[in-house]
Coordinates of C-alpha atoms in Angstrom, one line a residue:
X67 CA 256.5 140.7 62.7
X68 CA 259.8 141.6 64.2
X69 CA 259.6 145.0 63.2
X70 CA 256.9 146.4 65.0
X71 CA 257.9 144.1 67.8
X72 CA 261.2 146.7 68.0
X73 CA 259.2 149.4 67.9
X74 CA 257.0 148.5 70.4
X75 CA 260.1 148.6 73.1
X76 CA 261.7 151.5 71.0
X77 CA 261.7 153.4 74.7
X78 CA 263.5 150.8 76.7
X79 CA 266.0 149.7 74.0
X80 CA 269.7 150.9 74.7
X81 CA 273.1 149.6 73.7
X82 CA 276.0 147.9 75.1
X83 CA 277.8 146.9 72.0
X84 CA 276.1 150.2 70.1
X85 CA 277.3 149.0 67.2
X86 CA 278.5 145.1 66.0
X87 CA 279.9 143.2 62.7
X88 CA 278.2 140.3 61.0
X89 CA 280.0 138.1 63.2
X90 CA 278.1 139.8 66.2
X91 CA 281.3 141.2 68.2
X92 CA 281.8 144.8 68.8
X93 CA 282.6 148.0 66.8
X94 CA 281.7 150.7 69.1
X95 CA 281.1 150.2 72.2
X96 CA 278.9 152.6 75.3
X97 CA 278.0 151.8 79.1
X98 CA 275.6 153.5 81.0
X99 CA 276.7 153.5 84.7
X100 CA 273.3 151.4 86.9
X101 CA 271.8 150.0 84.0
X102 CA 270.6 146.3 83.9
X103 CA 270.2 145.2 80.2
X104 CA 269.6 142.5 78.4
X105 CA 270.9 142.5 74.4
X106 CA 270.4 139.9 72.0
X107 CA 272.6 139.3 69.1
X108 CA 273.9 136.3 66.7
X109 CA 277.4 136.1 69.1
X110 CA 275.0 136.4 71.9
X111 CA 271.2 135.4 72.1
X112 CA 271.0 136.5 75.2
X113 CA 273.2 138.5 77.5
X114 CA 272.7 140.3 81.0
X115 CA 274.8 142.9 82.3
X116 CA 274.9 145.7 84.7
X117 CA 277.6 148.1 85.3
X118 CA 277.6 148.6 89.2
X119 CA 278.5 152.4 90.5
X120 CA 282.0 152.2 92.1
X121 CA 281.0 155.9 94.4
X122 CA 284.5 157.1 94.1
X123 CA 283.9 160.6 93.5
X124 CA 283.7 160.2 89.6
X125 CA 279.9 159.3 88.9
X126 CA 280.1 157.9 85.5
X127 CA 282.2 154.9 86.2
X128 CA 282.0 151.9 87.4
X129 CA 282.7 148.4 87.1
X130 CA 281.3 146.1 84.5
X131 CA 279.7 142.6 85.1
X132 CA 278.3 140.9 82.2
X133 CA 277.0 137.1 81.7
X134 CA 276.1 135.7 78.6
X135 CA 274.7 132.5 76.9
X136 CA 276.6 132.1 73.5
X137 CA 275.4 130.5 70.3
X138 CA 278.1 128.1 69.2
X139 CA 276.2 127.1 66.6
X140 CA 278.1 126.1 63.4
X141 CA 276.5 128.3 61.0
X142 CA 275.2 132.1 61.0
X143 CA 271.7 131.4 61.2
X144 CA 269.6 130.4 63.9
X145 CA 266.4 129.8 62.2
X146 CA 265.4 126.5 64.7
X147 CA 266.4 126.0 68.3
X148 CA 268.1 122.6 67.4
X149 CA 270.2 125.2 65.5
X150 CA 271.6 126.5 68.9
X151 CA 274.5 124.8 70.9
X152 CA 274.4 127.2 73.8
X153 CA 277.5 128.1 75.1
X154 CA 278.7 130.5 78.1
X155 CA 280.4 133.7 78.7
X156 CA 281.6 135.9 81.3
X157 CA 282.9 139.7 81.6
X158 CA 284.3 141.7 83.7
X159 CA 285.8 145.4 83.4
X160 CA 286.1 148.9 83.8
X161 CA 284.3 152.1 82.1
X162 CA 284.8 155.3 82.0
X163 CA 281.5 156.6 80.3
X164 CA 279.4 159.6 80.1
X165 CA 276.3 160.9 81.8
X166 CA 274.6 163.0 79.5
X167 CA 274.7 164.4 75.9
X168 CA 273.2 167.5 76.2
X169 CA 275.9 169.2 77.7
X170 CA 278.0 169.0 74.4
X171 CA 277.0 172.2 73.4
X172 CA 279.9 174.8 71.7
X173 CA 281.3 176.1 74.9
X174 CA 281.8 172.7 76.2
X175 CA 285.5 170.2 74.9
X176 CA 285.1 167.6 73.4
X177 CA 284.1 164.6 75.6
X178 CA 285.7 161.2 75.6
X179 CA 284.6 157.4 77.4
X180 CA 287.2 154.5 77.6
X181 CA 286.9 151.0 79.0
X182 CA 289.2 147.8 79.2
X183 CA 287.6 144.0 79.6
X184 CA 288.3 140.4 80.6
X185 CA 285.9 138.0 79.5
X186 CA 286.0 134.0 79.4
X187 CA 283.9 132.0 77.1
X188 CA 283.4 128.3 77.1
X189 CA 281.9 127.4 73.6
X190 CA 280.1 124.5 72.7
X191 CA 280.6 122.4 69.1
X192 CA 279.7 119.2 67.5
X193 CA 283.3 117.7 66.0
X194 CA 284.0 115.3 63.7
X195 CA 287.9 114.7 64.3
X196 CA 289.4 113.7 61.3
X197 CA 292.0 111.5 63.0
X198 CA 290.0 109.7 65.2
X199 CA 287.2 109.1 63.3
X200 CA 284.4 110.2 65.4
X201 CA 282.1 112.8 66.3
X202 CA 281.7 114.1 69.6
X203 CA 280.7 117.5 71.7
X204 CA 284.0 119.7 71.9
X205 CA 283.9 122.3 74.7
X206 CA 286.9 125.2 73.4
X207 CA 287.5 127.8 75.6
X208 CA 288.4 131.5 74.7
X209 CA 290.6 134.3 77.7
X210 CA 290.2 137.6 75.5
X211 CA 291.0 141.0 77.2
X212 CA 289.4 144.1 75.4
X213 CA 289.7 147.5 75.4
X214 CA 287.4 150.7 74.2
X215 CA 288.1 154.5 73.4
X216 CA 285.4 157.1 72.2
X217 CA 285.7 160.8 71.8
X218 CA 282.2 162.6 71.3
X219 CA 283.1 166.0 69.0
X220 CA 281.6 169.4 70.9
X221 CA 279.2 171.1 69.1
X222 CA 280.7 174.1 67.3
X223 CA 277.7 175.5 66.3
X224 CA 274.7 176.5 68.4
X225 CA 271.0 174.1 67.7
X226 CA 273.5 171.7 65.9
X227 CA 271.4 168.5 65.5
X228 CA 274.5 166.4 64.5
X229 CA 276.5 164.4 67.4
X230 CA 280.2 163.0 65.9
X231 CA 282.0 160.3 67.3
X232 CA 285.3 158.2 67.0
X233 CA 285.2 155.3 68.4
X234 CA 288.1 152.4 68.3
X235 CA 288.3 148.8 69.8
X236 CA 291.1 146.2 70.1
X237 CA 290.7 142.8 71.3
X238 CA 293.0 140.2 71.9
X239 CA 292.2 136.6 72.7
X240 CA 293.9 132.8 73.0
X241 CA 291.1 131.1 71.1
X242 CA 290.7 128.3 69.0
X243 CA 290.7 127.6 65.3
X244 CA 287.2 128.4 64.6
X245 CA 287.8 129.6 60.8
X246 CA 290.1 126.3 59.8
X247 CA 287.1 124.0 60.6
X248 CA 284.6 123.2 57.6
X249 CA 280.8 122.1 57.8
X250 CA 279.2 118.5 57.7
X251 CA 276.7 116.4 57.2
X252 CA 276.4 112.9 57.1
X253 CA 276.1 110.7 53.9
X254 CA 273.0 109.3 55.1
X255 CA 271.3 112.5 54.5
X256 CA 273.0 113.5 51.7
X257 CA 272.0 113.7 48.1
X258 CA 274.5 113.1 45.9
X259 CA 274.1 113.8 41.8
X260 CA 277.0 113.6 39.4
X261 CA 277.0 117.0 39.1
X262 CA 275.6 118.8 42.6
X263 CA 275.2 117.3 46.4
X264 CA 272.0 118.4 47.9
X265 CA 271.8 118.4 51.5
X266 CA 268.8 119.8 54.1
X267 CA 271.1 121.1 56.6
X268 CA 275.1 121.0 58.7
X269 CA 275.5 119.0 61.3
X270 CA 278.7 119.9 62.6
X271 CA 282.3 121.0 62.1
X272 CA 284.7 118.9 60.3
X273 CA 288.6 118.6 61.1
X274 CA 291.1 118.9 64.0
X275 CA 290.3 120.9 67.3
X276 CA 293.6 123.2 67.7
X277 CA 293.9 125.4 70.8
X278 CA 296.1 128.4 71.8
X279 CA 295.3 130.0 68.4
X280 CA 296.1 134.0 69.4
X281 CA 293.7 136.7 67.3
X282 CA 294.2 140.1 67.1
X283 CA 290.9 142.3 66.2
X284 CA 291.1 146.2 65.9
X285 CA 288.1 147.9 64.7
X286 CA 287.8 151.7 64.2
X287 CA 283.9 153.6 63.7
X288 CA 282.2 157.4 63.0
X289 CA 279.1 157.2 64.7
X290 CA 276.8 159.9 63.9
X291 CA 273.5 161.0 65.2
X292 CA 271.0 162.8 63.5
X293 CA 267.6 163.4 65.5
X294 CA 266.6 159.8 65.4
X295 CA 269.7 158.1 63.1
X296 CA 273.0 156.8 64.3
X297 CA 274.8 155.4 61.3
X298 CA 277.8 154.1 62.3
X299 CA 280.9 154.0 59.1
X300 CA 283.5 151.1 60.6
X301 CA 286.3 149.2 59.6
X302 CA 287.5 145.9 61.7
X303 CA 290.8 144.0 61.0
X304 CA 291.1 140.6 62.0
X305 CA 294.8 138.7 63.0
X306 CA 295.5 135.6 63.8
X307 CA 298.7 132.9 64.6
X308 CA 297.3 130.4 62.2
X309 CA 294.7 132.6 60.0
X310 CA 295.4 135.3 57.1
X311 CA 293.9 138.7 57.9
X312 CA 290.5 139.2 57.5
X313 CA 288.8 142.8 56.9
X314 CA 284.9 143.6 57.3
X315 CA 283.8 146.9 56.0
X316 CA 280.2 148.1 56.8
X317 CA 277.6 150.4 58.5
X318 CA 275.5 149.7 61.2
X319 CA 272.5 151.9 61.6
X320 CA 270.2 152.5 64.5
X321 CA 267.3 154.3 65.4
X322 CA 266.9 156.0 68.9
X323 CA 264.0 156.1 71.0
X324 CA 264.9 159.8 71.1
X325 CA 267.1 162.3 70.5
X326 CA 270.3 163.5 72.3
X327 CA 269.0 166.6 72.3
X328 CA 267.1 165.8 75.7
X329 CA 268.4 167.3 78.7
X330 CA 268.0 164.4 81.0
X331 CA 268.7 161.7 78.3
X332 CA 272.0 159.2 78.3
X333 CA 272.5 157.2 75.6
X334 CA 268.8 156.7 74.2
X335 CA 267.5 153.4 73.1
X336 CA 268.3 152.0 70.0
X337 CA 267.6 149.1 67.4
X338 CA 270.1 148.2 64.5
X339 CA 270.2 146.9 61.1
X340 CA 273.8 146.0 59.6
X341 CA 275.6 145.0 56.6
X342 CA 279.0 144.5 55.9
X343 CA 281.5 143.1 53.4
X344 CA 284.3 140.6 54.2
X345 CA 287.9 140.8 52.7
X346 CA 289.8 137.9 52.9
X347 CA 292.5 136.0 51.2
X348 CA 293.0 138.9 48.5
X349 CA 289.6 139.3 47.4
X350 CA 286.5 140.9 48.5
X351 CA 283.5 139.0 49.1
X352 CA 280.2 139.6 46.5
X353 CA 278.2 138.5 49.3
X354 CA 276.3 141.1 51.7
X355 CA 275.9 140.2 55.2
X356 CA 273.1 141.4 57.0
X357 CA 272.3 141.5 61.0
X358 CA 270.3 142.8 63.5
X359 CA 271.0 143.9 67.3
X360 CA 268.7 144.6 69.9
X361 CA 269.2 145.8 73.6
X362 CA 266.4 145.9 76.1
X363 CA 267.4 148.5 79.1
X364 CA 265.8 147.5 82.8
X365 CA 267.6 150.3 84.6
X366 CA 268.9 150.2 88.2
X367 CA 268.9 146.9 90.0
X368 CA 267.4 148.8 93.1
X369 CA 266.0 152.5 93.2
X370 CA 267.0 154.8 96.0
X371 CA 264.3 155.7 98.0
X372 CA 263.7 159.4 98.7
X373 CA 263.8 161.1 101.8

């Protein structure tokens, strides 16, 4: 069902986070300048933004407001709304971004877009605090500041239908211990066997709530474009103050509404299907991860109306 759901809104689909991990955060990043979207990923079930025109004599910048409604859930999966514990998110920034594509032909340079973020995020957990003994809603909070550079490669050869990129994102933020904390359930609905304990579902995190916990992600991409394709090659490296490092290697791949070969096209609508590998803790997971991002484009908050 989803499927043809996507491709039914294949021509208003476009990207904010072009590209995203398995955790749903950011790999390659793209703002179009008066664009109201809506995007929907595991991080982010639902998030508006809109980056207004700042009409200081460069046209493709402007200032970035974003709000967001988070799932703090405890586990990857949102499969029922009791599943969600909605959280909340706000950003605020600056991009530098491009108009069009089709003006990356051979006797044009290359072409570069850059941005820089604040956002604020106010999560939303079940706890069971293993030193008082009790299980309660925890409300963590997370001040990140982010930053994004792309180059788009000229076209060296005339009726090229490739498009290169490289793309690379930092992020630091004073989080908590998300990763330290382990899943629940209570005994009541536990099945217990000498030998295997069966359970339905988690019901919450386990453990002590620690704040000020400092993490450090990098994350470097190749998107390509192909007519229709965007696969998207990255690497992201994860740091923390009271975490190993933590590596995801994947590709993310969309498919556009169109191609960038249209002279009157920004960057085109998109849906995505990821996977990725984790490396942790000297040793690469077996286990594929696999996500999906969608985007929904409502374009300016007010047209201009013609003389």
């Amino acid at each position: 069902m989803l499927l043809p759901v996507l491709l039914l809104f294949g021509s208003f689909l476009n990207g904010q986070e072009v590209a995203v991990d398995s955790k749903g955060e950011p790999v390659f990043q793209f703002y179009s300048v008066e664009d109201a979207r809506l995007q929907f990923t595991r991080r982010m079930p639902v998030s508006a933004s809109y980056l207004f025109d700042l009409k200081e004599g460069n046209k493709n910048s402007g200032m970035l407001v974003q709000l967001s409604v988070l799932n703090s859930g405890d586990f990857p999966l949102v499969e029922q709304l009791k599943d969600i514990r909605p959280g909340a998110g706000i950003k605020i920034g600056y991009q530098n971004t491009l108009g069009k594509f089709s003006d990356m032909d051979p006797s044009k340079r290359s072409k570069h877009a850059w941005g820089i973020n604040a956002f604020f995020n106010v999560d939303n957990i079940k706890l069971y605090d293993t030193i008082e003994r009790v299980a309660e809603k925890k409300y963590p909070l997370v001040f990140a500041a982010e930053g994004n550079y792309t180059l788009f490669f000229a076209n060296k050869k005339p009726n090229n239908t490739w498009k290169k990129a490289l793309s690379f994102y930092a992020a630091v933020s004073s989080s908590w211990n998300d990763r330290n904390l382990l899943s629940y359930q209570e005994i009541s609905k536990v099945t217990l066997r000498p030998d295997v304990v069966a359970m339905q579902d988690f019901d919450g995190r386990y453990g002590i709530l620690k704040k000020n916990f400092f993490k450090y992600r990098m994350a470097a991409s190749f998107p390509m474009y192909y007519k229709r394709f965007n696969p998207t090659p990255y690497v992201v490296a994860i740091f923390g103050t009271q975490n190993s490092p933590s590596y995801h290697m994947g590709v993310f791949t969309n498919i556009l509404a169109s191609s960038l070969r249209r002279s009157d096209q920004k960057m085109p609508g998109t849906f995505g299907l990821g996977f990725d590998w984790v490396y942790a803790t000297e040793h690469l997971s077996s286990k594929v991860n696999l996500f999906l991002k969608v985007a929904i484009s409502l374009g300016k908050l007010k047209e201009e109306q013609s003389r």
